[in-house]
Amino acid sequence: AQKITQTQPGMFVQEKEAVTLDCTYDTSDPSYGLFWYKQPSSGEMIFLIYQGSYDQQNATEGRYSLNFQKARKSANLVISASQLGDSAMYFCVTSYGKLTFGQGTILTVHP
Amino acid sequence: GAGVSQSPSNKVTEKGKDVELRCDPISGHTALYWYRQSLGQGLEFLIYFQGNSAPDKSGLPSDRFSAERTGGSVSTLTIQRTQQEDSAVYLCASSLLFRASGGRAGELFFGEGSRLTVL
């Protein structure tokens, strides 16, 4: 069974600053992937970034980067230079089987 | 269409009635997932399909819930004798590949959801 834990129900950040959203997971599968999705108040789910368990380097996608620490089973999302439009719910998701979602973190960016 | 399509987008029904929610995935996507999301909450897994088979139905809340997928394409989620606690947004997603080694091919593409309100 897989488990995803996002320990931060809510986070606040000042515009233009960086923020880290935590995600830890628990899986016995040797091969897996991790996704981060963003869900703004409009409700749509937006893909942000993907990390494969065998990837040698941490994933980056524009202002998003993933701090992947395999031994610690953590896959924290780092958003650099936060923008007001980054305010949303963020989900960490394992990629295998039923695709387990974390509880989500609500990020609020202040001007 | 190019994306995942769900219908109806909104459904208001009376307690005890049956409802059907439809999901039309992206053409060629082998994996299809149903989730449920209550207001301000995370996503609750319901069921997923690999092709037409559903290896994991463990998320279905009760025997009032059922789902099928035909032709490896369209899926229908049926809720019988609806209860007020069934009120939520039901999200469908599809992905090109199912297996973890598919990498980015495992990316989920979501529909806009079906908002169900049971009075």
Tab-separated table of C-alpha atoms in Angstrom:
chain	number	residue	atom	x	y	z
A	1	ALA	CA	0.000	0.000	0.000
A	2	GLN	CA	1.115	3.537	-0.607
A	3	LYS	CA	0.718	6.537	1.612
A	4	ILE	CA	1.320	10.189	0.964
A	5	THR	CA	1.601	12.769	3.730
A	6	GLN	CA	1.447	16.527	3.350
A	7	THR	CA	1.896	17.923	6.838
A	8	GLN	CA	1.168	21.565	6.052
A	9	PRO	CA	-2.566	22.248	5.790
A	10	GLY	CA	-1.828	25.878	4.926
A	11	MET	CA	1.179	27.970	4.001
A	12	PHE	CA	1.636	31.695	3.587
A	13	VAL	CA	4.350	33.391	1.551
A	14	GLN	CA	5.156	36.911	0.492
A	15	GLU	CA	5.063	37.636	-3.200
A	16	LYS	CA	8.460	37.118	-4.900
A	17	GLU	CA	9.750	34.898	-2.108
A	18	ALA	CA	10.397	31.172	-2.371
A	19	VAL	CA	8.283	28.578	-0.574
A	20	THR	CA	8.671	24.857	0.075
A	21	LEU	CA	5.692	22.529	0.291
A	22	ASP	CA	6.433	19.267	2.077
A	23	CYS	CA	5.556	15.786	0.907
A	24	THR	CA	6.609	12.441	2.320
A	25	TYR	CA	5.564	9.091	1.005
A	26	ASP	CA	5.709	5.482	1.955
A	27	THR	CA	5.911	2.795	-0.662
A	28	SER	CA	7.499	-0.604	-1.011
A	29	ASP	CA	7.507	-0.414	-4.793
A	30	PRO	CA	11.018	-0.100	-6.218
A	31	SER	CA	9.800	1.883	-9.200
A	32	TYR	CA	7.464	4.789	-8.742
A	33	GLY	CA	6.874	8.342	-9.700
A	34	LEU	CA	5.722	11.446	-7.926
A	35	PHE	CA	3.607	14.256	-9.299
A	36	TRP	CA	2.629	17.631	-7.993
A	37	TYR	CA	-0.648	19.167	-9.066
A	38	LYS	CA	-2.093	22.588	-8.431
A	39	GLN	CA	-5.799	23.184	-7.939
A	40	PRO	CA	-6.842	26.839	-7.985
A	41	SER	CA	-10.210	27.960	-6.692
A	42	SER	CA	-11.659	27.342	-10.142
A	43	GLY	CA	-11.309	23.622	-9.422
A	44	GLU	CA	-9.220	22.519	-12.379
A	45	MET	CA	-6.230	20.280	-11.731
A	46	ILE	CA	-2.994	21.530	-13.248
A	47	PHE	CA	0.103	19.385	-13.666
A	48	LEU	CA	3.239	21.039	-12.275
A	49	ILE	CA	6.119	18.604	-12.127
A	50	TYR	CA	7.066	14.922	-12.225
A	51	GLN	CA	9.905	12.972	-10.555
A	52	GLY	CA	10.743	9.358	-11.326
A	53	SER	CA	12.254	7.223	-8.616
A	54	TYR	CA	15.225	6.351	-10.809
A	55	ASP	CA	15.827	9.873	-12.082
A	56	GLN	CA	19.353	10.953	-11.256
A	57	GLN	CA	18.566	14.634	-11.022
A	58	ASN	CA	15.886	16.583	-9.264
A	59	ALA	CA	13.116	17.663	-11.590
A	60	THR	CA	12.662	21.292	-12.545
A	61	GLU	CA	9.897	23.009	-14.514
A	62	GLY	CA	10.324	26.745	-14.728
A	63	ARG	CA	9.783	28.204	-11.249
A	64	TYR	CA	8.994	24.771	-9.850
A	65	SER	CA	11.617	22.356	-8.631
A	66	LEU	CA	11.401	19.166	-6.687
A	67	ASN	CA	13.712	18.459	-3.754
A	68	PHE	CA	13.738	14.680	-4.069
A	69	GLN	CA	15.402	12.781	-1.231
A	70	LYS	CA	14.819	9.139	-2.005
A	71	ALA	CA	16.363	7.719	1.155
A	72	ARG	CA	14.150	9.950	3.267
A	73	LYS	CA	11.166	9.331	0.989
A	74	SER	CA	10.453	12.988	0.607
A	75	ALA	CA	9.578	14.971	-2.488
A	76	ASN	CA	9.177	18.591	-1.496
A	77	LEU	CA	7.996	21.148	-4.034
A	78	VAL	CA	9.917	24.410	-4.174
A	79	ILE	CA	8.283	27.402	-5.815
A	80	SER	CA	10.686	30.242	-6.469
A	81	ALA	CA	9.664	33.880	-6.870
A	82	SER	CA	6.066	33.317	-5.750
A	83	GLN	CA	3.316	35.082	-7.653
A	84	LEU	CA	-0.198	35.981	-6.569
A	85	GLY	CA	-1.498	33.451	-9.086
A	86	ASP	CA	0.271	30.681	-7.207
A	87	SER	CA	-2.378	30.854	-4.477
A	88	ALA	CA	-4.090	27.465	-4.703
A	89	MET	CA	-4.305	23.999	-3.219
A	90	TYR	CA	-1.287	21.817	-4.005
A	91	PHE	CA	-1.362	18.033	-4.095
A	92	CYS	CA	1.478	15.544	-4.023
A	93	VAL	CA	0.590	12.308	-5.824
A	94	THR	CA	2.251	8.927	-6.141
A	95	SER	CA	2.266	7.379	-9.557
A	96	TYR	CA	1.420	3.734	-9.467
A	97	GLY	CA	-1.762	1.797	-9.101
A	98	LYS	CA	-4.525	3.955	-7.784
A	99	LEU	CA	-2.478	7.129	-7.681
A	100	THR	CA	-2.667	8.174	-4.067
A	101	PHE	CA	-3.193	11.865	-3.330
A	102	GLY	CA	-1.885	13.675	-0.292
A	103	GLN	CA	-4.262	15.757	1.805
A	104	GLY	CA	-3.173	18.918	0.058
A	105	THR	CA	-1.609	22.191	1.149
A	106	ILE	CA	-3.362	25.513	0.661
A	107	LEU	CA	-0.827	28.124	-0.380
A	108	THR	CA	-1.657	31.795	0.002
A	109	VAL	CA	0.616	34.367	-1.595
A	110	HIS	CA	0.446	37.828	-0.049
A	111	PRO	CA	1.275	40.981	-2.048
B	1	GLY	CA	-12.359	16.871	-28.004
B	2	ALA	CA	-8.759	17.075	-26.928
B	3	GLY	CA	-9.315	16.788	-23.197
B	4	VAL	CA	-11.180	14.645	-20.693
B	5	SER	CA	-14.873	15.350	-20.882
B	6	GLN	CA	-17.307	14.816	-18.029
B	7	SER	CA	-21.054	15.097	-17.974
B	8	PRO	CA	-23.180	16.409	-16.500
B	9	SER	CA	-21.182	19.305	-15.126
B	10	ASN	CA	-23.841	19.872	-12.496
B	11	LYS	CA	-26.466	17.509	-11.165
B	12	VAL	CA	-29.032	18.212	-8.470
B	13	THR	CA	-31.057	15.235	-7.386
B	14	GLU	CA	-33.343	14.151	-4.635
B	15	LYS	CA	-32.287	11.715	-1.962
B	16	GLY	CA	-32.994	8.166	-3.030
B	17	LYS	CA	-32.698	8.755	-6.759
B	18	ASP	CA	-30.082	7.088	-8.959
B	19	VAL	CA	-27.528	9.139	-10.880
B	20	GLU	CA	-25.098	8.380	-13.670
B	21	LEU	CA	-21.927	10.338	-14.241
B	22	ARG	CA	-20.062	9.983	-17.498
B	23	CYS	CA	-16.399	10.352	-18.336
B	24	ASP	CA	-14.961	10.438	-21.833
B	25	PRO	CA	-11.162	10.163	-21.562
B	26	ILE	CA	-8.534	11.330	-23.975
B	27	SER	CA	-8.426	9.004	-26.945
B	28	GLY	CA	-5.775	6.317	-26.518
B	29	HIS	CA	-5.436	6.674	-22.761
B	30	THR	CA	-5.439	3.239	-21.218
B	31	ALA	CA	-5.883	4.240	-17.585
B	32	LEU	CA	-8.962	5.968	-16.194
B	33	TYR	CA	-9.549	7.101	-12.634
B	34	TRP	CA	-12.511	8.302	-10.606
B	35	TYR	CA	-12.038	10.493	-7.566
B	36	ARG	CA	-14.405	12.342	-5.274
B	37	GLN	CA	-13.695	15.713	-3.718
B	38	SER	CA	-15.740	17.384	-1.026
B	39	LEU	CA	-15.535	21.148	-0.588
B	40	GLY	CA	-12.037	22.223	0.447
B	41	GLN	CA	-10.888	18.658	0.886
B	42	GLY	CA	-8.422	16.373	-0.818
B	43	LEU	CA	-9.210	13.794	-3.449
B	44	GLU	CA	-10.747	10.520	-2.366
B	45	PHE	CA	-9.899	7.630	-4.665
B	46	LEU	CA	-12.894	5.649	-5.851
B	47	ILE	CA	-11.826	3.303	-8.633
B	48	TYR	CA	-9.463	3.003	-11.535
B	49	PHE	CA	-9.575	1.135	-14.819
B	50	GLN	CA	-6.777	-0.350	-16.825
B	51	GLY	CA	-8.434	-0.847	-20.148
B	52	ASN	CA	-11.882	-2.176	-19.332
B	53	SER	CA	-10.933	-3.947	-16.129
B	54	ALA	CA	-10.942	-2.434	-12.674
B	55	PRO	CA	-8.111	-3.963	-10.619
B	56	ASP	CA	-8.875	-1.843	-7.590
B	57	LYS	CA	-12.408	-1.065	-6.476
B	58	SER	CA	-11.440	-0.598	-2.861
B	59	GLY	CA	-12.297	3.075	-2.839
B	60	LEU	CA	-15.958	2.702	-3.663
B	61	PRO	CA	-17.750	3.913	-0.504
B	62	SER	CA	-20.559	1.358	-0.575
B	63	ASP	CA	-22.370	-1.101	-2.789
B	64	ARG	CA	-24.530	1.760	-3.983
B	65	PHE	CA	-21.560	2.831	-6.100
B	66	SER	CA	-20.572	1.036	-9.277
B	67	ALA	CA	-18.580	1.893	-12.354
B	68	GLU	CA	-17.925	0.404	-15.722
B	69	ARG	CA	-15.818	1.163	-18.725
B	70	THR	CA	-16.584	-0.082	-22.183
B	71	GLY	CA	-14.426	-0.299	-25.271
B	72	GLY	CA	-11.474	0.984	-23.299
B	73	SER	CA	-12.972	4.416	-23.550
B	74	VAL	CA	-16.048	5.921	-21.901
B	75	SER	CA	-16.694	5.200	-18.250
B	76	THR	CA	-19.879	5.576	-16.250
B	77	LEU	CA	-20.044	5.962	-12.480
B	78	THR	CA	-23.459	5.048	-11.102
B	79	ILE	CA	-24.703	5.957	-7.662
B	80	GLN	CA	-27.894	4.230	-6.609
B	81	ARG	CA	-30.283	5.514	-3.944
B	82	THR	CA	-28.268	8.681	-3.459
B	83	GLN	CA	-27.706	10.056	0.028
B	84	GLN	CA	-26.859	13.598	1.081
B	85	GLU	CA	-23.322	12.542	1.974
B	86	ASP	CA	-22.798	11.652	-1.683
B	87	SER	CA	-22.790	15.363	-2.497
B	88	ALA	CA	-19.351	16.222	-3.884
B	89	VAL	CA	-17.456	16.925	-7.058
B	90	TYR	CA	-16.682	13.729	-8.907
B	91	LEU	CA	-13.480	14.008	-10.894
B	92	CYS	CA	-12.397	11.744	-13.693
B	93	ALA	CA	-8.838	11.548	-14.973
B	94	SER	CA	-7.063	9.542	-17.617
B	95	SER	CA	-3.455	8.791	-18.381
B	96	LEU	CA	-1.665	7.368	-21.345
B	97	LEU	CA	0.011	4.602	-19.436
B	98	PHE	CA	-0.691	2.881	-16.184
B	99	ARG	CA	2.649	1.597	-15.039
B	100	ALA	CA	5.034	3.539	-12.859
B	101	SER	CA	7.894	3.135	-15.299
B	102	GLY	CA	5.854	5.095	-17.788
B	103	GLY	CA	7.258	8.234	-16.279
B	104	ARG	CA	5.580	11.363	-17.553
B	105	ALA	CA	3.272	9.087	-19.530
B	106	GLY	CA	1.578	8.436	-16.228
B	107	GLU	CA	0.557	12.083	-16.005
B	108	LEU	CA	-3.084	12.492	-15.142
B	109	PHE	CA	-5.323	14.641	-17.282
B	110	PHE	CA	-8.405	15.707	-15.406
B	111	GLY	CA	-11.885	16.535	-16.520
B	112	GLU	CA	-13.665	19.524	-15.063
B	113	GLY	CA	-15.695	17.360	-12.744
B	114	SER	CA	-19.344	16.666	-12.134
B	115	ARG	CA	-20.786	18.511	-9.178
B	116	LEU	CA	-23.431	16.378	-7.509
B	117	THR	CA	-25.848	17.857	-5.000
B	118	VAL	CA	-28.245	15.549	-3.219
B	119	LEU	CA	-31.124	17.345	-1.559
